[in-house]
């Protein structure tokens, strides 16, 4: 959500968006997106897979690495709302109804369980994940493509990398800190960094250190 006076352009993998709508949706990303923001900071509201399943019938995998107008997900235009506080209130209202909106969505239970499973990081293969959920691998793939935007294996690998990346950053960029996450060596970890960040962890973190107050880049992954 962009306050009046803010303009935003973005790069999502191989797509460059010169100017996005005031109310826009960034679909699931396979690699960290780069946002160039001019003016007051935008208001960001996360739509996780559960929120996505309740908010819309649009398949998440049709919007991967894309930015589309919010109207595609029935998110209205903020109109003449000018300041950040008004936009924040508007954004809050967009998501505040999700607990009751489509509460009986048929995939709710499986979406919740798979989300929790990826956060546990103790299951590495799709067959085991499907078995724990009580579905076959084909059904699990169909579920994750529809609500998460990607196949289950990629989602599990990404969850492992993001958890390892947090520990890697806190350790002072020591590669031995990621060994407990199933990485064999630094090359293994760096391959996943390039896959999900588009660069090395050090360069990715340096971009934050170079942020300017009025004209800055923000990195985000999803």
Tab-separated table of C-alpha atoms in Angstrom:
chain	number	residue	atom	x	y	z
A	1	UNK	CA	0.000	0.000	0.000
A	2	UNK	CA	1.582	3.275	-1.130
A	3	UNK	CA	0.843	6.577	0.639
A	4	UNK	CA	0.295	9.509	-1.727
A	5	UNK	CA	3.698	10.878	-2.694
A	6	UNK	CA	5.363	7.475	-2.753
A	7	UNK	CA	6.457	5.801	-5.963
A	8	UNK	CA	7.820	2.290	-6.152
A	9	UNK	CA	9.519	0.250	-8.841
A	10	UNK	CA	10.606	-3.341	-8.417
A	11	UNK	CA	12.541	-6.207	-9.885
A	12	UNK	CA	11.263	-9.737	-9.347
A	13	UNK	CA	13.619	-12.311	-10.774
A	14	UNK	CA	13.521	-11.596	-14.544
A	15	UNK	CA	10.764	-8.946	-14.451
A	16	UNK	CA	11.188	-5.212	-13.940
A	17	UNK	CA	8.134	-3.226	-12.825
A	18	UNK	CA	8.702	0.462	-13.534
A	19	UNK	CA	5.767	1.623	-11.403
A	20	UNK	CA	3.360	-0.398	-9.286
A	21	UNK	CA	-0.214	0.483	-8.356
A	22	UNK	CA	-0.923	2.047	-4.962
A	23	UNK	CA	-2.566	-1.177	-3.807
A	24	UNK	CA	-0.535	-4.040	-5.254
A	25	UNK	CA	0.142	-7.697	-4.540
A	26	UNK	CA	3.594	-9.226	-4.767
A	27	UNK	CA	3.047	-12.868	-5.610
A	28	UNK	CA	5.177	-15.699	-4.206
A	29	UNK	CA	8.813	-15.105	-5.099
A	30	UNK	CA	11.404	-17.691	-6.088
A	31	UNK	CA	14.191	-15.202	-5.380
A	32	UNK	CA	14.468	-12.092	-3.228
A	33	UNK	CA	12.833	-9.117	-4.923
A	34	UNK	CA	14.408	-5.666	-5.046
A	35	UNK	CA	12.199	-2.650	-4.382
A	36	UNK	CA	13.163	0.958	-5.131
A	37	UNK	CA	11.067	3.282	-2.955
A	38	UNK	CA	10.895	7.066	-3.349
A	39	UNK	CA	8.977	8.895	-0.639
A	40	UNK	CA	7.274	7.681	2.563
A	41	UNK	CA	7.676	3.974	3.225
A	42	UNK	CA	4.969	1.691	1.818
A	43	UNK	CA	2.678	-0.242	4.146
A	44	UNK	CA	3.321	-3.971	3.804
A	45	UNK	CA	0.877	-6.703	4.811
A	46	UNK	CA	1.929	-10.331	4.559
A	47	UNK	CA	-0.414	-12.782	2.882
A	48	UNK	CA	0.829	-16.214	3.862
A	49	UNK	CA	-0.535	-19.375	2.273
A	50	UNK	CA	-3.429	-19.613	4.734
A	51	UNK	CA	-4.431	-16.000	4.150
A	52	UNK	CA	-4.113	-16.558	0.406
A	53	UNK	CA	-6.436	-19.569	0.542
A	54	UNK	CA	-9.039	-17.546	2.429
A	55	UNK	CA	-8.672	-14.305	0.510
A	56	UNK	CA	-8.945	-15.508	-3.061
A	57	UNK	CA	-9.533	-18.387	-5.440
A	58	UNK	CA	-6.683	-17.156	-7.658
A	59	UNK	CA	-3.964	-19.802	-7.841
A	60	UNK	CA	-0.723	-18.640	-6.220
A	61	UNK	CA	1.391	-20.325	-8.897
A	62	UNK	CA	-0.128	-18.054	-11.558
A	63	UNK	CA	1.379	-15.014	-9.796
A	64	UNK	CA	4.872	-16.236	-8.923
A	65	UNK	CA	7.498	-13.511	-9.322
A	66	UNK	CA	4.853	-11.029	-10.429
A	67	UNK	CA	3.394	-7.810	-9.052
A	68	UNK	CA	-0.268	-7.258	-9.884
A	69	UNK	CA	-2.945	-4.709	-8.921
A	70	UNK	CA	-4.686	-5.477	-5.641
A	71	UNK	CA	-8.018	-5.608	-7.444
A	72	UNK	CA	-7.052	-9.056	-8.722
A	73	UNK	CA	-7.443	-10.295	-5.150
A	74	UNK	CA	-10.468	-8.086	-4.445
A	75	UNK	CA	-8.362	-5.518	-2.599
A	76	UNK	CA	-9.887	-2.120	-3.277
A	77	UNK	CA	-8.155	1.100	-4.239
A	78	UNK	CA	-7.165	3.298	-1.249
A	79	UNK	CA	-8.584	6.304	-3.122
A	80	UNK	CA	-7.545	9.638	-1.665
A	81	UNK	CA	-6.006	8.214	1.520
A	82	UNK	CA	-2.873	10.298	1.760
A	83	UNK	CA	-0.781	9.590	4.823
A	84	UNK	CA	0.884	6.462	6.128
A	85	UNK	CA	-1.487	6.152	9.105
A	86	UNK	CA	-4.559	6.129	6.868
A	87	UNK	CA	-2.955	3.610	4.530
A	88	UNK	CA	-1.959	1.425	7.477
A	89	UNK	CA	-5.557	1.420	8.695
A	90	UNK	CA	-6.754	0.506	5.201
A	91	UNK	CA	-4.220	-2.340	4.994
A	92	UNK	CA	-5.246	-3.594	8.446
A	93	UNK	CA	-8.863	-3.747	7.362
A	94	UNK	CA	-7.850	-5.782	4.315
A	95	UNK	CA	-6.501	-8.599	6.476
A	96	UNK	CA	-8.566	-8.232	9.655
A	97	UNK	CA	-11.436	-10.126	8.060
A	98	UNK	CA	-9.316	-13.139	7.101
A	99	UNK	CA	-10.123	-15.028	10.310
A	100	UNK	CA	-13.758	-15.181	9.271
A	101	UNK	CA	-13.377	-14.932	5.494
A	102	UNK	CA	-13.547	-18.377	3.877
A	103	UNK	CA	-12.986	-20.013	7.254
A	104	UNK	CA	-14.429	-23.201	5.825
A	105	UNK	CA	-11.985	-23.203	2.898
A	106	UNK	CA	-11.466	-26.915	2.170
A	107	UNK	CA	-7.656	-26.794	2.244
A	108	UNK	CA	-7.298	-24.884	5.521
A	109	UNK	CA	-6.207	-27.856	7.613
A	110	UNK	CA	-3.615	-29.121	5.141
A	111	UNK	CA	-2.231	-25.619	4.552
A	112	UNK	CA	-1.795	-25.142	8.302
A	113	UNK	CA	-0.149	-28.523	8.781
A	114	UNK	CA	2.248	-28.163	5.875
A	115	UNK	CA	3.250	-24.653	6.991
A	116	UNK	CA	4.047	-25.985	10.471
A	117	UNK	CA	5.945	-28.900	8.956
A	118	UNK	CA	8.286	-26.668	6.953
A	119	UNK	CA	9.047	-24.669	10.078
A	120	UNK	CA	10.067	-27.836	11.940
A	121	UNK	CA	12.811	-28.586	9.381
A	122	UNK	CA	12.839	-32.270	10.280
A	123	UNK	CA	11.373	-33.658	7.043
A	124	UNK	CA	13.470	-33.507	3.897
A	125	UNK	CA	11.552	-35.470	1.278
A	126	UNK	CA	8.122	-35.049	-0.262
A	127	UNK	CA	7.000	-38.650	0.224
A	128	UNK	CA	7.545	-38.429	3.993
A	129	UNK	CA	5.798	-35.057	4.165
A	130	UNK	CA	2.811	-36.367	2.210
A	131	UNK	CA	2.609	-39.442	4.408
A	132	UNK	CA	2.543	-37.377	7.596
A	133	UNK	CA	-0.235	-35.240	6.124
A	134	UNK	CA	-2.207	-38.313	5.061
A	135	UNK	CA	-2.235	-37.467	1.346
A	136	UNK	CA	-0.360	-38.728	-1.687
A	137	UNK	CA	2.582	-36.729	-3.136
A	138	UNK	CA	0.519	-35.619	-6.146
A	139	UNK	CA	-2.150	-34.127	-3.892
A	140	UNK	CA	0.491	-32.353	-1.808
A	141	UNK	CA	2.083	-30.856	-4.918
A	142	UNK	CA	-1.285	-29.643	-6.168
A	143	UNK	CA	-2.013	-28.079	-2.757
A	144	UNK	CA	1.291	-26.221	-2.479
A	145	UNK	CA	1.217	-24.932	-6.048
A	146	UNK	CA	-2.280	-23.551	-5.510
A	147	UNK	CA	-1.720	-21.842	-2.149
A	148	UNK	CA	2.079	-21.439	-1.777
A	149	UNK	CA	3.002	-20.965	-5.438
A	150	UNK	CA	5.735	-23.624	-5.557
A	151	UNK	CA	6.217	-27.401	-5.326
A	152	UNK	CA	6.656	-28.852	-1.825
A	153	UNK	CA	10.324	-29.797	-2.266
A	154	UNK	CA	11.331	-26.235	-3.133
A	155	UNK	CA	9.344	-24.879	-0.183
A	156	UNK	CA	11.093	-27.253	2.220
A	157	UNK	CA	14.549	-26.406	0.828
A	158	UNK	CA	13.799	-22.686	1.054
A	159	UNK	CA	12.565	-22.982	4.653
A	160	UNK	CA	15.803	-24.754	5.567
A	161	UNK	CA	17.908	-22.088	3.865
A	162	UNK	CA	16.078	-19.162	5.492
A	163	UNK	CA	16.440	-20.721	8.949
A	164	UNK	CA	20.141	-21.354	8.299
A	165	UNK	CA	20.606	-17.831	6.928
A	166	UNK	CA	19.310	-16.268	10.152
A	167	UNK	CA	21.769	-18.326	12.212
A	168	UNK	CA	24.568	-17.577	9.721
A	169	UNK	CA	23.971	-13.840	10.089
A	170	UNK	CA	23.875	-13.997	13.879
A	171	UNK	CA	27.103	-16.028	13.954
A	172	UNK	CA	29.051	-13.284	12.214
A	173	UNK	CA	28.936	-15.091	8.843
A	174	UNK	CA	30.590	-18.304	10.024
A	175	UNK	CA	29.929	-21.159	7.637
A	176	UNK	CA	30.222	-23.793	10.349
A	177	UNK	CA	27.036	-22.332	11.862
A	178	UNK	CA	24.892	-23.827	9.056
A	179	UNK	CA	26.157	-27.409	9.288
A	180	UNK	CA	23.342	-28.396	11.639
A	181	UNK	CA	20.840	-27.507	8.896
A	182	UNK	CA	22.045	-30.237	6.573
A	183	UNK	CA	24.588	-28.222	4.619
A	184	UNK	CA	27.742	-30.199	3.846
A	185	UNK	CA	30.054	-27.237	3.271
A	186	UNK	CA	30.150	-23.556	2.334
A	187	UNK	CA	29.666	-24.276	-1.387
A	188	UNK	CA	26.439	-26.133	-0.648
A	189	UNK	CA	25.109	-23.192	1.369
A	190	UNK	CA	26.240	-20.619	-1.198
A	191	UNK	CA	24.418	-22.461	-3.986
A	192	UNK	CA	21.158	-22.100	-2.083
A	193	UNK	CA	21.986	-18.448	-1.325
A	194	UNK	CA	22.332	-17.727	-5.020
A	195	UNK	CA	19.141	-19.641	-5.704
A	196	UNK	CA	17.000	-17.770	-3.195
A	197	UNK	CA	18.796	-14.438	-2.769
A	198	UNK	CA	20.324	-14.005	-6.209
A	199	UNK	CA	23.710	-13.174	-4.680
A	200	UNK	CA	26.019	-14.150	-1.829
A	201	UNK	CA	24.821	-13.720	1.768
A	202	UNK	CA	27.498	-11.070	2.406
A	203	UNK	CA	26.505	-8.973	-0.591
A	204	UNK	CA	22.836	-9.352	0.272
A	205	UNK	CA	23.444	-8.040	3.793
A	206	UNK	CA	25.649	-5.220	2.539
A	207	UNK	CA	22.702	-3.855	0.578
A	208	UNK	CA	20.899	-3.174	3.844
A	209	UNK	CA	23.892	-1.296	5.233
A	210	UNK	CA	23.807	0.985	2.194
A	211	UNK	CA	20.141	1.991	2.563
A	212	UNK	CA	19.467	5.714	2.311
A	213	UNK	CA	16.602	7.400	4.233
A	214	UNK	CA	14.802	8.916	1.207
A	215	UNK	CA	15.781	6.708	-1.671
A	216	UNK	CA	16.386	3.148	-0.729
A	217	UNK	CA	16.221	-0.451	-1.743
A	218	UNK	CA	14.419	-3.005	0.290
A	219	UNK	CA	15.001	-6.741	-0.137
A	220	UNK	CA	12.170	-9.144	0.572
A	221	UNK	CA	11.512	-12.948	-0.032
A	222	UNK	CA	8.083	-14.924	-0.045
